[in-house]
Amino acid sequence: MSALICGSLAYDTIMVFPDQFKNHILPDKVHILNVSFLVPRMRREFGGCAGNIAYNLKLLGGNPIPMGTVGQDFGPYREYFEGLGIDLSRVKVIDELFTPQAFITTDHDNNQITAFHPGAMMRSYENHVKDVPGVSIGLVGPDGREGMIQNSAEFAEMGVPFIFDPGQAMPLFNGEELRAFIEQADYVVVNDYESNLLQERTGWNENDVVSRVKAYITTRGPKGAVIHTPQKSYDIPPAHERRVVDPTGCGDAFRAGLIFGIEKDFDWVTIGRIGNLMGALKVEHPGTQNQRFDFAEFNEQFKQQFGYSL
């Protein structure tokens, strides 16, 4: 079984400002804002929703195929993923553009200033879901607008079950377009803020969404997750982390667990627990792809937390 994960592969440049932004920004002068922050600490991480989900699914022993468009600078990311045995045959390089990248500056209060350059992601429509054989499940994640619409339609036309994960891309779509995504999808996954925004944009309440999909999944950070199905709703408590280092990418780790559990045809409580434990293991490490374990190690953690093995 292969999971086709449509979305961004990106570089995240993360910088730390050893002070507070508010000490250097004059509220009455924001209309002529011109500031510079010295950032002595900086790291560059591999990221992007499709990249993060693929990485986490591979840790579980899954067979992810990330699909996206990248730029001339993708070389280090390619080398890294090829070393992990992740199939990059559906990642297209646009030579005249850069790979998507986020530049994130964080201050001592954990406030963030972020600039995101979409680069080659804006041409994600040049890839086609229908060109990929042997796909058992798909995911349509944050990506270029046209690419997301195309990927969703092609999954539906092919009869491949897929997850709609709008994430940060939700503002790109109006209510009618979001309703079309939901009608085509088998599963919808959002965080609690995105859930409220999705309902506001579509004019559909929770029951309206649930009636159109197999499951409507809402992640709630340290509070766990809620999984609504047409038959029943499940409140899934969080897994226990040993330490909290960096929550960035926890949602993507959860989604990898969701895909893995659906592929294995587990019950919804087990699927939710897999997702929550993936998020907990991620939060213990900085960045989005620095946690290391294999399925046997994950299964042992799962048994310790929930009392049974997968």
Tab-separated table of N, CA, C and O in Angstrom, residues 8-9 46-56 58 64-66 74-88 91 289:
chain	number	residue	atom	x	y	z
A	8	SER	N	3.377	20.629	0.451
A	8	SER	CA	4.662	21.312	0.304
A	8	SER	C	5.818	20.526	0.899
A	8	SER	O	5.664	19.790	1.872
A	9	LEU	N	6.984	20.677	0.268
A	9	LEU	CA	8.264	20.308	0.854
A	9	LEU	C	9.041	21.619	0.930
A	9	LEU	O	9.176	22.322	-0.080
A	46	PHE	N	14.526	20.718	7.546
A	46	PHE	CA	13.689	20.222	6.460
A	46	PHE	C	12.249	20.232	6.947
A	46	PHE	O	11.956	19.797	8.065
A	47	GLY	N	11.335	20.731	6.123
A	47	GLY	CA	9.947	20.842	6.555
A	47	GLY	C	8.966	20.787	5.410
A	47	GLY	O	9.210	20.144	4.381
A	48	GLY	N	7.876	21.495	5.573
A	48	GLY	CA	6.765	21.415	4.625
A	48	GLY	C	5.829	20.295	5.052
A	48	GLY	O	6.274	19.231	5.513
A	49	CYS	N	4.522	20.503	4.896
A	49	CYS	CA	3.548	19.521	5.385
A	49	CYS	C	3.736	18.136	4.769
A	49	CYS	O	3.737	17.126	5.478
A	50	ALA	N	3.908	18.075	3.449
A	50	ALA	CA	4.063	16.773	2.795
A	50	ALA	C	5.354	16.099	3.241
A	50	ALA	O	5.387	14.887	3.494
A	51	GLY	N	6.424	16.879	3.357
A	51	GLY	CA	7.689	16.318	3.808
A	51	GLY	C	7.602	15.794	5.231
A	51	GLY	O	8.068	14.690	5.531
A	52	ASN	N	6.987	16.569	6.118
A	52	ASN	CA	6.875	16.158	7.516
A	52	ASN	C	6.010	14.907	7.679
A	52	ASN	O	6.348	13.994	8.441
A	53	ILE	N	4.881	14.873	6.984
A	53	ILE	CA	3.998	13.705	7.087
A	53	ILE	C	4.689	12.472	6.526
A	53	ILE	O	4.636	11.386	7.119
A	54	ALA	N	5.357	12.621	5.380
A	54	ALA	CA	6.069	11.491	4.785
A	54	ALA	C	7.144	10.967	5.734
A	54	ALA	O	7.311	9.752	5.912
A	55	TYR	N	7.893	11.879	6.345
A	55	TYR	CA	8.951	11.476	7.272
A	55	TYR	C	8.377	10.650	8.425
A	55	TYR	O	8.887	9.571	8.763
A	56	ASN	N	7.307	11.149	9.035
A	56	ASN	CA	6.711	10.459	10.176
A	56	ASN	C	6.079	9.128	9.791
A	56	ASN	O	6.164	8.153	10.544
A	58	LYS	N	7.079	7.209	7.394
A	58	LYS	CA	8.193	6.290	7.165
A	58	LYS	C	8.703	5.719	8.485
A	58	LYS	O	9.057	4.531	8.561
A	64	PRO	N	5.222	6.106	2.234
A	64	PRO	CA	4.744	7.410	1.760
A	64	PRO	C	5.347	7.802	0.423
A	64	PRO	O	6.516	7.516	0.134
A	65	ILE	N	4.538	8.454	-0.405
A	65	ILE	CA	5.019	9.069	-1.641
A	65	ILE	C	4.648	10.544	-1.575
A	65	ILE	O	3.494	10.913	-1.836
A	66	PRO	N	5.578	11.419	-1.186
A	66	PRO	CA	5.259	12.850	-1.198
A	66	PRO	C	5.160	13.355	-2.632
A	66	PRO	O	5.933	12.934	-3.502
A	74	PHE	N	16.819	22.156	-4.057
A	74	PHE	CA	16.254	21.011	-3.341
A	74	PHE	C	17.296	19.934	-3.018
A	74	PHE	O	17.013	19.034	-2.239
A	75	GLY	N	18.488	20.031	-3.576
A	75	GLY	CA	19.492	18.980	-3.455
A	75	GLY	C	19.695	18.396	-2.070
A	75	GLY	O	19.630	17.160	-1.897
A	76	PRO	N	19.966	19.196	-1.036
A	76	PRO	CA	20.187	18.629	0.302
A	76	PRO	C	18.975	17.866	0.839
A	76	PRO	O	19.135	16.825	1.484
A	77	TYR	N	17.778	18.374	0.570
A	77	TYR	CA	16.546	17.695	1.000
A	77	TYR	C	16.415	16.353	0.269
A	77	TYR	O	16.083	15.328	0.874
A	78	ARG	N	16.693	16.353	-1.023
A	78	ARG	CA	16.615	15.116	-1.799
A	78	ARG	C	17.573	14.062	-1.242
A	78	ARG	O	17.193	12.898	-1.043
A	79	GLU	N	18.801	14.477	-0.999
A	79	GLU	CA	19.801	13.545	-0.478
A	79	GLU	C	19.357	12.949	0.861
A	79	GLU	O	19.506	11.755	1.123
A	80	TYR	N	18.793	13.803	1.701
A	80	TYR	CA	18.322	13.375	3.017
A	80	TYR	C	17.196	12.351	2.895
A	80	TYR	O	17.232	11.282	3.527
A	81	PHE	N	16.173	12.634	2.078
A	81	PHE	CA	15.037	11.723	1.944
A	81	PHE	C	15.425	10.437	1.222
A	81	PHE	O	14.919	9.354	1.551
A	82	GLU	N	16.283	10.528	0.233
A	82	GLU	CA	16.733	9.315	-0.437
A	82	GLU	C	17.480	8.406	0.532
A	82	GLU	O	17.369	7.175	0.466
A	83	GLY	N	18.219	9.002	1.463
A	83	GLY	CA	18.904	8.222	2.485
A	83	GLY	C	17.947	7.497	3.408
A	83	GLY	O	18.287	6.457	3.987
A	84	LEU	N	16.743	8.034	3.547
A	84	LEU	CA	15.720	7.404	4.376
A	84	LEU	C	14.886	6.392	3.597
A	84	LEU	O	14.036	5.711	4.176
A	85	GLY	N	15.108	6.316	2.290
A	85	GLY	CA	14.348	5.389	1.461
A	85	GLY	C	12.965	5.883	1.098
A	85	GLY	O	12.066	5.086	0.805
A	86	ILE	N	12.768	7.194	1.099
A	86	ILE	CA	11.473	7.765	0.743
A	86	ILE	C	11.424	8.025	-0.762
A	86	ILE	O	12.331	8.616	-1.333
A	87	ASP	N	10.355	7.576	-1.392
A	87	ASP	CA	10.166	7.680	-2.840
A	87	ASP	C	9.938	9.141	-3.237
A	87	ASP	O	8.957	9.763	-2.829
A	88	LEU	N	10.835	9.691	-4.037
A	88	LEU	CA	10.718	11.084	-4.486
A	88	LEU	C	10.384	11.186	-5.968
A	88	LEU	O	10.560	12.245	-6.575
A	91	VAL	N	8.145	14.144	-6.931
A	91	VAL	CA	8.574	15.489	-6.574
A	91	VAL	C	9.217	16.107	-7.808
A	91	VAL	O	10.224	15.613	-8.316
A	289	GLN	N	11.548	17.129	11.952
A	289	GLN	CA	11.970	15.810	11.480
A	289	GLN	C	13.216	15.315	12.219
A	289	GLN	O	14.095	14.699	11.619
